[in-house]
XYZ file of N, CA and C in Angstrom:
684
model
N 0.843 -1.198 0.000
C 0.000 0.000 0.000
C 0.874 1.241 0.000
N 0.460 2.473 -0.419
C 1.370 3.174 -0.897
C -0.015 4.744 -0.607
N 0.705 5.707 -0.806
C -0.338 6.855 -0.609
C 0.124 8.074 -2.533
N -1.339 8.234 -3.087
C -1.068 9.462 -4.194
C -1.637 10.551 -3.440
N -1.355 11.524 -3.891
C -2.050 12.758 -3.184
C -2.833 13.456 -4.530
N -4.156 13.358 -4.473
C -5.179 14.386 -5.557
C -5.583 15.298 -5.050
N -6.127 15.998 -6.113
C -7.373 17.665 -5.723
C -8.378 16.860 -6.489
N -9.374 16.891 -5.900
C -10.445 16.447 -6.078
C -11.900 18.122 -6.387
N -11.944 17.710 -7.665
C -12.922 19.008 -8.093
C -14.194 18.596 -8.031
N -15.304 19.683 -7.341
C -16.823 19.087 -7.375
C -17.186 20.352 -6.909
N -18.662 21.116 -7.866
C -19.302 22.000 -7.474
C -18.562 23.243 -7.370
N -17.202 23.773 -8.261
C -16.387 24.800 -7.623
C -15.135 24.861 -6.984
N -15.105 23.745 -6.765
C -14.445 24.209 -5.266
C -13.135 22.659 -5.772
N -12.154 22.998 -4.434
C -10.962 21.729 -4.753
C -10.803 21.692 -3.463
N -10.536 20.048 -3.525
C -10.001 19.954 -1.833
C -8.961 18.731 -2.133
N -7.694 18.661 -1.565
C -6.965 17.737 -1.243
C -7.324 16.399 -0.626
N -6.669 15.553 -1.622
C -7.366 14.222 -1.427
C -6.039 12.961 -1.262
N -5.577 12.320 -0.405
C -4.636 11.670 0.022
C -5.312 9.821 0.135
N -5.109 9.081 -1.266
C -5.740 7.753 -1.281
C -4.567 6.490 -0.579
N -4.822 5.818 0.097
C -4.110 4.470 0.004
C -4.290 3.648 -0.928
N -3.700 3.447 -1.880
C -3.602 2.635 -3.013
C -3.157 1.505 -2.756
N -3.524 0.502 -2.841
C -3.101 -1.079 -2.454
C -3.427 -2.207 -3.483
N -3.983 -1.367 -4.884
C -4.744 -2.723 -6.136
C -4.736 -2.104 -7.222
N -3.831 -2.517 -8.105
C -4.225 -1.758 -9.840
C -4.718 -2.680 -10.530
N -5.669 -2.371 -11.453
C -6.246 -2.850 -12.121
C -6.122 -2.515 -13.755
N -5.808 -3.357 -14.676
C -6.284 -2.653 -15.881
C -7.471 -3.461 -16.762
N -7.932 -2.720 -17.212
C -9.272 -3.843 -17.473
C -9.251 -3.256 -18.800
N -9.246 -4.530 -19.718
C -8.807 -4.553 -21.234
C -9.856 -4.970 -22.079
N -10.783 -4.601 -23.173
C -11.332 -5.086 -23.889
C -12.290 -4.698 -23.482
N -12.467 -3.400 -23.374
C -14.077 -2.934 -22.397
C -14.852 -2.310 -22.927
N -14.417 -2.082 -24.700
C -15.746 -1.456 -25.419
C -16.692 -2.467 -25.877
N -18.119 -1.220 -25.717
C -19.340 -1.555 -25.862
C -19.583 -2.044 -26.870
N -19.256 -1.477 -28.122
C -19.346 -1.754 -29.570
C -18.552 -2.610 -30.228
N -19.030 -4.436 -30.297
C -17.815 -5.449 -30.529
C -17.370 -5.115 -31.717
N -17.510 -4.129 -32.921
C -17.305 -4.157 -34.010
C -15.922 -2.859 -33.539
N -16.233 -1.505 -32.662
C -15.047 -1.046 -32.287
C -14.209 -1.844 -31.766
N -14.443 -3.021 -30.610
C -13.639 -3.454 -29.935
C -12.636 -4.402 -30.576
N -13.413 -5.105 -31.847
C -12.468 -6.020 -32.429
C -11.873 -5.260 -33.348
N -11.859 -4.133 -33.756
C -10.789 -3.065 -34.429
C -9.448 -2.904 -33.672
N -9.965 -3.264 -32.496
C -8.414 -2.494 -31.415
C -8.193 -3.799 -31.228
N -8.346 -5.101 -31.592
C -7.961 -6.857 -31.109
C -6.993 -6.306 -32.651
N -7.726 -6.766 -33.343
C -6.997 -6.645 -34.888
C -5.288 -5.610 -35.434
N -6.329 -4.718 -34.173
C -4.682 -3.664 -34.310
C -3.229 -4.378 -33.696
N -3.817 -4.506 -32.449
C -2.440 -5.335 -32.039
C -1.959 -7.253 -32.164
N -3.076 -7.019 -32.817
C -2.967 -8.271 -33.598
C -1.552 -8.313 -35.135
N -1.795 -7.512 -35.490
C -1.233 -6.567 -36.482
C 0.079 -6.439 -36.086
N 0.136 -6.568 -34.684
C 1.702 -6.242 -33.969
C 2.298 -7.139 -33.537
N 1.385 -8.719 -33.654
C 1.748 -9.836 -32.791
C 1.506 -10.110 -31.670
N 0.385 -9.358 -31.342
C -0.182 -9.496 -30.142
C -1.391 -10.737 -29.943
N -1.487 -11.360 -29.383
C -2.654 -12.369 -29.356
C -4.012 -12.175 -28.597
N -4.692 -12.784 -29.038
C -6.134 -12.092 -28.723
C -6.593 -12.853 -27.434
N -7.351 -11.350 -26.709
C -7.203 -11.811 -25.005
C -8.455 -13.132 -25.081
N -7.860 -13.658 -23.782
C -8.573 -15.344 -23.441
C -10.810 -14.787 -23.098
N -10.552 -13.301 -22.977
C -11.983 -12.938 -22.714
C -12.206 -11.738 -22.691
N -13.561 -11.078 -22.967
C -13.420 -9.535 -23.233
C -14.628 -9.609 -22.328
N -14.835 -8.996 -21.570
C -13.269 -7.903 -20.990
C -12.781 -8.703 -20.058
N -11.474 -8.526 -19.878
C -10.561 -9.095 -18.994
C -10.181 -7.932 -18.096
N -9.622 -8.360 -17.164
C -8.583 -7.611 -15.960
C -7.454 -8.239 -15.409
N -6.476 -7.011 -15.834
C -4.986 -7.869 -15.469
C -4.649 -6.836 -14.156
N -3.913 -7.619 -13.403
C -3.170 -7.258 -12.472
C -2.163 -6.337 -12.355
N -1.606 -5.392 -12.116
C -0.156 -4.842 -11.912
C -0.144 -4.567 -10.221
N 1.205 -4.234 -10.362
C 1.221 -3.707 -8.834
C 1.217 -2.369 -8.877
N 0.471 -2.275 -7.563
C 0.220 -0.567 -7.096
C 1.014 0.747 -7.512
N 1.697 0.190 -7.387
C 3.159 0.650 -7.164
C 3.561 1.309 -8.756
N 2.807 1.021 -9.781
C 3.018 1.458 -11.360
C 2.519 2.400 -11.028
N 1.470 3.058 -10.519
C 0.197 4.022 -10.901
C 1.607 5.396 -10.147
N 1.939 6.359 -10.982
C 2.740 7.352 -10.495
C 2.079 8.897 -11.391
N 2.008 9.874 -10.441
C 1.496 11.513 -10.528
C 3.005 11.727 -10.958
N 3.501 11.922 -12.255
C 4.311 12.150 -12.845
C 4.940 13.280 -14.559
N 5.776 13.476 -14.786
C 5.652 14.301 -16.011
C 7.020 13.624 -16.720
N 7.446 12.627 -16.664
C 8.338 11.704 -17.311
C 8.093 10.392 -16.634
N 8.137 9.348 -17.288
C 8.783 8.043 -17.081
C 9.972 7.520 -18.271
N 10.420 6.217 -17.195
C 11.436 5.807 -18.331
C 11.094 4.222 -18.442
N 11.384 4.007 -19.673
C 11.391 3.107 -20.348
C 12.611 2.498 -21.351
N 12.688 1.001 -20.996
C 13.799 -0.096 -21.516
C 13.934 0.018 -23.192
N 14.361 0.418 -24.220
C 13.809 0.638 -25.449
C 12.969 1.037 -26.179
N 13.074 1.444 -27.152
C 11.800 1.671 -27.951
C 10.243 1.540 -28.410
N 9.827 0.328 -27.526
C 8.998 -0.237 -28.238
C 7.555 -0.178 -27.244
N 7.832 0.794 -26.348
C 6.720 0.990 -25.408
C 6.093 2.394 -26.110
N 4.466 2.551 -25.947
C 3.107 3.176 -25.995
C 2.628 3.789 -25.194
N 1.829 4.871 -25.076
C 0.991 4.941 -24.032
C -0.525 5.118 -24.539
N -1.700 4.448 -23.692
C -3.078 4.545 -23.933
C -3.927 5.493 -23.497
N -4.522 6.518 -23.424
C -5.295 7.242 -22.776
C -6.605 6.220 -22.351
N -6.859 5.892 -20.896
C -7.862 5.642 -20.436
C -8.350 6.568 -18.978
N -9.678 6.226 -18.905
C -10.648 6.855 -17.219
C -10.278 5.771 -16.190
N -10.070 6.254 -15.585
C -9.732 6.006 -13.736
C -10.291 5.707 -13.507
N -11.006 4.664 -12.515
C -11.297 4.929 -11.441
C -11.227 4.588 -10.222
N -11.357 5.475 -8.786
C -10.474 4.813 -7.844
C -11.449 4.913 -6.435
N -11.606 3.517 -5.862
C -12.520 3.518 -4.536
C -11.936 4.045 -3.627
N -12.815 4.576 -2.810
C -12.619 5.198 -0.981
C -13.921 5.238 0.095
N -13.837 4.445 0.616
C -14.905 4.447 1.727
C -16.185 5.007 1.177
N -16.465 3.752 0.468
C -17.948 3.984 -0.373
C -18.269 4.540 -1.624
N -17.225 5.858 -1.763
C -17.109 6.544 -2.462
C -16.230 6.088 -4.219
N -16.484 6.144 -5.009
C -15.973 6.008 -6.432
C -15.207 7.392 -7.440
N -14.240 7.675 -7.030
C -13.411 8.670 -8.340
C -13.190 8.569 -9.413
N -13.347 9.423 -10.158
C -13.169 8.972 -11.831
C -11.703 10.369 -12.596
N -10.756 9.534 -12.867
C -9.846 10.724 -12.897
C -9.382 9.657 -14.507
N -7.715 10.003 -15.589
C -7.431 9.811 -15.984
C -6.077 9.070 -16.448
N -5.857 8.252 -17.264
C -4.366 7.953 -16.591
C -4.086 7.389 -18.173
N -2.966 6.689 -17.990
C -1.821 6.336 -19.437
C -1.958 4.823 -19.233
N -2.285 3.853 -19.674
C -2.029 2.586 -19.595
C -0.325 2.387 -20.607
N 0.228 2.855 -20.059
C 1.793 2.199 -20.898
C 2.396 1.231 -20.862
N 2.652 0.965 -22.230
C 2.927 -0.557 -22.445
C 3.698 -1.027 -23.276
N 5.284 -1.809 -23.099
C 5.904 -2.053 -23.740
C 5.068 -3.352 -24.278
N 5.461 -2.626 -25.783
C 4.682 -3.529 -27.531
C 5.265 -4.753 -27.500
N 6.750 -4.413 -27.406
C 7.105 -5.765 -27.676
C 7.437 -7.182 -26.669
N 7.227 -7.018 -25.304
C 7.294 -7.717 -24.319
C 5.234 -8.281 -24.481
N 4.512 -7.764 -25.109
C 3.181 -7.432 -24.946
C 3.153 -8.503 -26.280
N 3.560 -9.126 -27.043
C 3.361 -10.138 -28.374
C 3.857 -11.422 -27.845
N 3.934 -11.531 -26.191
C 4.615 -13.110 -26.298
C 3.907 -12.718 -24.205
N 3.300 -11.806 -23.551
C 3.203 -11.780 -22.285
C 2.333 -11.040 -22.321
N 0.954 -10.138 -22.161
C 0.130 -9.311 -21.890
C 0.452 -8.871 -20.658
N 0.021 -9.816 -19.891
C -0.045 -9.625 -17.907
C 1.637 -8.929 -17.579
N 2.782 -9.612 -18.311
C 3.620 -9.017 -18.195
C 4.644 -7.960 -18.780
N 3.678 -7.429 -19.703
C 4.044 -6.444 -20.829
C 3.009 -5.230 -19.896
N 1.989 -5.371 -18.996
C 1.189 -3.992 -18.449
C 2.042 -4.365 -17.302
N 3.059 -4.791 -16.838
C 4.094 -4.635 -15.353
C 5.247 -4.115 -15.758
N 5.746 -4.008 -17.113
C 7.159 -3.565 -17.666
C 6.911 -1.484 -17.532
N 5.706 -1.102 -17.590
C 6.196 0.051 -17.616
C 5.048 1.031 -16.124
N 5.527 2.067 -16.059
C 4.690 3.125 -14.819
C 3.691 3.680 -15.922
N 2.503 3.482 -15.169
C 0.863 4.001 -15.622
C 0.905 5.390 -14.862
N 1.075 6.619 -15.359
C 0.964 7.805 -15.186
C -0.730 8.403 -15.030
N -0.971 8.690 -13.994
C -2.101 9.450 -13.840
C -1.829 10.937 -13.654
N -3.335 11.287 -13.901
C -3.737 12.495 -13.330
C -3.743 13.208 -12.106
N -3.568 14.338 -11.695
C -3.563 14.791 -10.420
C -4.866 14.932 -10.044
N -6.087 15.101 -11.048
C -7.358 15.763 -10.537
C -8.016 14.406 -10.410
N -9.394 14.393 -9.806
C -10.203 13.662 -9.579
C -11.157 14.073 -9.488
N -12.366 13.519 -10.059
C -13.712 13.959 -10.273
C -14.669 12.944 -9.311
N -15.840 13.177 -8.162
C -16.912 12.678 -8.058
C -17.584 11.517 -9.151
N -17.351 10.538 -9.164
C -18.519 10.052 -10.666
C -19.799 10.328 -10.054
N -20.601 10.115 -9.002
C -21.728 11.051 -8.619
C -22.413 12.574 -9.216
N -21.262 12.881 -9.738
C -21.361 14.170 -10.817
C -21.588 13.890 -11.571
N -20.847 13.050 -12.451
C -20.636 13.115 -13.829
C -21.944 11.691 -14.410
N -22.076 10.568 -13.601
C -22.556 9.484 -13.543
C -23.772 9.826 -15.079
N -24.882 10.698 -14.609
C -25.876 10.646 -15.027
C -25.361 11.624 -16.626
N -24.277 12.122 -17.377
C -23.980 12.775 -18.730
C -22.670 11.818 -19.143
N -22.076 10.278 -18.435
C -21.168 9.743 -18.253
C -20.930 9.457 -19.611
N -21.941 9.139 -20.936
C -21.711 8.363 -21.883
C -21.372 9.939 -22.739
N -21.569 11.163 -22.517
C -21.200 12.081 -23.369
C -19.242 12.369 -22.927
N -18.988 11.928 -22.222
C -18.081 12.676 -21.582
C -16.958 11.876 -22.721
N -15.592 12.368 -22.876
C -14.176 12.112 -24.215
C -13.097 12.113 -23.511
N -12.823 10.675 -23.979
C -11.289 10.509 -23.711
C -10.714 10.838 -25.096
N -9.469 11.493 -25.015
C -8.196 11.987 -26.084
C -6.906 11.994 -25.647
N -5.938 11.901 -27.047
C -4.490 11.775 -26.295
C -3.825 12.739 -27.520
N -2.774 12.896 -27.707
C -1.686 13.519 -28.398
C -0.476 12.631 -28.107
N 0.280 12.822 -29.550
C 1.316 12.107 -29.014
C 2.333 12.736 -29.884
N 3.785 12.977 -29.271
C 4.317 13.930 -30.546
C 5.361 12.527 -30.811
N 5.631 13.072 -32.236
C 6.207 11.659 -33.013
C 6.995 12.823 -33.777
N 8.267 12.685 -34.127
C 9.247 13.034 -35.013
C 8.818 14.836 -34.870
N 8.973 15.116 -33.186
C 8.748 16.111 -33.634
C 7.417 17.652 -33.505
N 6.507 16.226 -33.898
C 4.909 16.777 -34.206
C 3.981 15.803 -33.114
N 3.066 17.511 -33.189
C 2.037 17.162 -32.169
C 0.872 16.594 -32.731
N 0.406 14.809 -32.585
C -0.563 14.714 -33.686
C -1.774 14.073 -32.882
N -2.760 13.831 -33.200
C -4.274 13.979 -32.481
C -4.312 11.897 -32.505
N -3.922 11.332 -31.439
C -3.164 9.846 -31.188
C -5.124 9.197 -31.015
N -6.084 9.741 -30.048
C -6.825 8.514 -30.152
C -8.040 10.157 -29.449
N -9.230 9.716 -29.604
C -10.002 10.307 -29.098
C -11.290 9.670 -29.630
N -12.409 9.380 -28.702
C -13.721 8.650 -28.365
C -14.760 8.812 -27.233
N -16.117 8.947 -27.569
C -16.838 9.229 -26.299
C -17.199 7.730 -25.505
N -17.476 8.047 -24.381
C -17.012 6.768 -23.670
C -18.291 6.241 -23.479
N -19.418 6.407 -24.317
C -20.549 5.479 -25.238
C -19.891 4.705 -25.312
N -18.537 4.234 -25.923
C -17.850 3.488 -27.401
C -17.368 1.964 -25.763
N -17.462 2.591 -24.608
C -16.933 1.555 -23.583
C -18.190 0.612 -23.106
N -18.113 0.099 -22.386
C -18.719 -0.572 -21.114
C -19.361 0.312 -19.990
N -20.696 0.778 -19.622
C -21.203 1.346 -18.663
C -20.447 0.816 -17.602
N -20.002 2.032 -16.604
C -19.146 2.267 -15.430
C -19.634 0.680 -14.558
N -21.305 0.821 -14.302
C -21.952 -0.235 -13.168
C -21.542 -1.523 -13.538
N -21.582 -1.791 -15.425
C -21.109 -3.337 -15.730
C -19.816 -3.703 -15.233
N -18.903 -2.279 -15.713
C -17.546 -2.743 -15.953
C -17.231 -3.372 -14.519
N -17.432 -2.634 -13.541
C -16.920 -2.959 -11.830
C -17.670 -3.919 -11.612
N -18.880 -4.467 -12.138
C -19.584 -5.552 -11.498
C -19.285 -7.195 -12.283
N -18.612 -6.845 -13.519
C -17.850 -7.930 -14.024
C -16.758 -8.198 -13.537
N -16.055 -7.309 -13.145
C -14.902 -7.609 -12.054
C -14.424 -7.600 -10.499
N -15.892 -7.174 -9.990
C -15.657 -7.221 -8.612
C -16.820 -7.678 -8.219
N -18.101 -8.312 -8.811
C -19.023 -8.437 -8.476
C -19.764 -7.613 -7.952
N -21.208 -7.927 -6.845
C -22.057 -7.318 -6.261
C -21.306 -6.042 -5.501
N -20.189 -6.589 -4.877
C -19.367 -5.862 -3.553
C -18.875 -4.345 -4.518
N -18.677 -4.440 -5.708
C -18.435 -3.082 -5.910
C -16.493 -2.672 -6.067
N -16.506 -1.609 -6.526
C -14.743 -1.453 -6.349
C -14.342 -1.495 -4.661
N -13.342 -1.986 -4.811
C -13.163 -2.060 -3.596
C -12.488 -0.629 -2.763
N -12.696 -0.781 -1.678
C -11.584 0.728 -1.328
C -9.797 0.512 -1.664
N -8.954 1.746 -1.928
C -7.423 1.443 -2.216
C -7.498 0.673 -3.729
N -8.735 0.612 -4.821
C -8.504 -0.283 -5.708
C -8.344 0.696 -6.907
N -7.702 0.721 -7.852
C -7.532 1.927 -8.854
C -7.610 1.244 -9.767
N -8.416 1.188 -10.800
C -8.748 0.516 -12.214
C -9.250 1.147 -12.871
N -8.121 0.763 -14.592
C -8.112 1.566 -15.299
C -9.222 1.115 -16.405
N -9.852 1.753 -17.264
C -11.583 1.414 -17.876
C -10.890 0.832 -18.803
N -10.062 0.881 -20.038
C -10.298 0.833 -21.252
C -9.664 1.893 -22.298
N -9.551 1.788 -23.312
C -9.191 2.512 -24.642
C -9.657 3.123 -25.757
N -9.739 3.298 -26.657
C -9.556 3.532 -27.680
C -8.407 3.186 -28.830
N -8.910 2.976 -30.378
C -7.818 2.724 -31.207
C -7.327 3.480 -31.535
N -5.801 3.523 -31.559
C -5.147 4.748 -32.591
C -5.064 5.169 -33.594
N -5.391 6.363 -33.741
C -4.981 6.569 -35.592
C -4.262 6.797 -35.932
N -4.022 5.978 -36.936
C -2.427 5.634 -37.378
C -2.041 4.521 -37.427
N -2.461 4.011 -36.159
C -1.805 2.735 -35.526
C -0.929 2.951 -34.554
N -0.408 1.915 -33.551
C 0.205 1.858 -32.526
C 1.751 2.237 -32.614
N 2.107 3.477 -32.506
C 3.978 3.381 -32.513
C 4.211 3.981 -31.406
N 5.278 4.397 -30.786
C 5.837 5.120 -29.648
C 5.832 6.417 -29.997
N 6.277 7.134 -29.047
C 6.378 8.745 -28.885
C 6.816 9.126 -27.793
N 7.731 10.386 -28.264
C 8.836 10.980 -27.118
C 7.825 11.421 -25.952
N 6.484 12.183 -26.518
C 5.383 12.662 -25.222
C 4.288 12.586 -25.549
N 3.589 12.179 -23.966
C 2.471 11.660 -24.219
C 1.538 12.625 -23.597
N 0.068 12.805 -24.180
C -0.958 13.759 -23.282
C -1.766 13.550 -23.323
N -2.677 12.794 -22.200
C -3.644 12.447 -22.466
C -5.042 13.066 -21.530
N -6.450 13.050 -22.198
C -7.302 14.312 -21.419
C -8.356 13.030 -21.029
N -9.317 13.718 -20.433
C -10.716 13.001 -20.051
C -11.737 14.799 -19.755
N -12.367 14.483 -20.933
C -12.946 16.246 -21.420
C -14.938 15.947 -20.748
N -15.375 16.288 -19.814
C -16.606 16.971 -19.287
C -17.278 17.939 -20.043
N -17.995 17.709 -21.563
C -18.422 19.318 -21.951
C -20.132 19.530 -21.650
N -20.053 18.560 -20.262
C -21.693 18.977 -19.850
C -21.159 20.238 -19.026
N -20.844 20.043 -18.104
C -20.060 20.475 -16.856
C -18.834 21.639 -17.291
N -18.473 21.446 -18.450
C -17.149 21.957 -19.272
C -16.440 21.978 -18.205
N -15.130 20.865 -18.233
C -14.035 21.170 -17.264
C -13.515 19.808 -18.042
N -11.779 19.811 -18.110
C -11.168 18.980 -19.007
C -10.070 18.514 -17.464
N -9.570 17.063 -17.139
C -8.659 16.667 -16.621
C -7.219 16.568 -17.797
N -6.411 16.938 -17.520
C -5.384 16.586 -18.656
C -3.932 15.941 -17.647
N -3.313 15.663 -18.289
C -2.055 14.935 -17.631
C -0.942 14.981 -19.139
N 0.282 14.694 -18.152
C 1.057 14.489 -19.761
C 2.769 14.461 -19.250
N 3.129 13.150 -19.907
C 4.516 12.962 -19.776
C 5.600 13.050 -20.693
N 6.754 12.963 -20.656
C 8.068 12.479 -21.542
C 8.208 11.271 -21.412
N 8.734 10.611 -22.516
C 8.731 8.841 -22.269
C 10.868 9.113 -22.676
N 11.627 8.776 -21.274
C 12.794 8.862 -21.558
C 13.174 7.238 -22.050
N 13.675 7.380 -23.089
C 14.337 5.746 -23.422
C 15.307 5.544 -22.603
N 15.784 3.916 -22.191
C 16.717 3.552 -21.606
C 17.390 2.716 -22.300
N 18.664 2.574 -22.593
C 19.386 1.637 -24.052
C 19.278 0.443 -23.270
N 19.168 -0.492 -24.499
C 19.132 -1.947 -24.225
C 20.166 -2.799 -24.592
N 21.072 -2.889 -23.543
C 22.315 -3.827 -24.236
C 22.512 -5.146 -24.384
N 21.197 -5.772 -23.450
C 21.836 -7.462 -24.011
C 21.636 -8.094 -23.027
C-alpha cells in the first residue's frame, strides 16, 4: 500500500485528497461496440499481439506502477501509451480521474499480464466525483496527443458510449461488492490513428463538456538503451 495525493474538483471548489492505493487494475477489452472493440484486437494483432482469453478481462499490476508524474522511463523503444478513465474507490465513495495505460509492444506479443508490469501508468492529479458526472457519463471524451518526429498529432479520441457502462464494468470484475476501497482501475481505450507506434510525449485528457471542465495529464517517455 502506498499513498497518491489528488485535488479532487466538485461543485467549484478543490479539496486535497490523500488515497491508500493497495490494487491496480487494468481492465482490457471494455468497449461496448464489438465491431469497435475487435478493431483495437486486430490492431495489435497486427503487432503480434494475441487475442485476449476474454473480453473484458482484468490484469493485475502492482500498485506501485500508478505514479502523478511528467516523465517516465522506459527499456527501449517499443513501449506506448493509452489514454484511459480512472477509477479509484474510498470508503464507499468512487473517483473517476485519468491515466496512461503504458505498455511495452514488444514484451506485450509473447506476455500481456507481463508487458502492463514492464512500464509506470501515469495518472492524473485531478479527480472527479462520478456522482457528478454518472448521469452525462456516456457524453463525456477521452483523447491523447502524441508527438512523433517532432509533431504534435491527435493519437486517439472517443466518447465513452464506445466503452462498457461504469456499473457493468466494476460488477464484471468485482461483483455485487463493488470497487473495492485502495482499488484503482483503469476502464479501457480507444484505437489509434495511425496505428500503434511510440512517442517521445504523451498527453492524455478526459474532457466533461456537460459540466465543461477537461482533466489533462502528460509525460516524456525517456528511453533507456538496451544492451543485451
Amino acid at each position: 500500500m502506498f499513498d497518491l495525493t489528488f485535488t479532487v474538483e466538485a461543485q467549484g471548489t478543490t479539496t486535497p485528497l490523500t488515497l491508500a492505493i493497495d490494487q491496480a487494475v487494468i481492465a482490457g477489452w471494455t468497449g461496448r461496440d464489438p465491431v469497435a472493440r475487435d478493431k483495437h484486437i486486430a490492431e495489435l494483432e497486427a503487432i503480434g499481439i494475441a487475442r485476449p482469453a476474454s473480453t473484458p478481462i482484468y490484469y493485475r499490476v502492482s500498485a506501485r506502477r500508478l505514479v502523478i508524474t511528467d516523465s517516465i522511463e522506459c527499456s527501449g523503444g517499443d513501449s506506448s501509451g493509452e489514454v484511459e478513465f480512472v477509477l479509484i474507490g474510498w470508503q464507499g465513495r468512487t473517483f473517476v480521474g485519468v491515466g496512461s495505460d503504458h505498455t511495452d509492444r514488444k514484451v506485450e506479443a509473447y506476455g500481456v499480464t507481463v508487458s502492463k508490469q514492464m512500464c509506470d501508468k501515469p495518472v492524473a492529479s485531478v479527480l472527479w466525483e462520478l456522482e457528478d458526472v454518472i448521469g452525462h457519463w456516456d457524453q463525456m471524451i477521452l483523447r491523447s496527443f502524441a508527438w512523433i518526429d517532432g509533431k504534435r498529432v491527435l493519437y486517439q479520441e472517443g466518447k465513452l458510449d464506445g466503452m462498457l457502462p461504469v456499473a457493468d464494468l466494476i460488477k464484471r470484475g468485482f461483483g455485487d461488492k463493488g470497487l473495492p476501497d485502495g482499488c484503482a482501475m483503469f476502464g479501457g481505450t480507444f484505437a489509434a490513428k495511425g496505428g500503434i507506434r511510440p512517442a517521445s510525449r504523451f498527453e492524455y485528457e478526459l474532457e466533461d463538456p456537460v459540466l465543461k471542465r477537461v482533466i489533462r495529464g502528460a509525460y516524456d517517455v525517456v528511453e533507456m538503451p538496451v544492451l543485451g
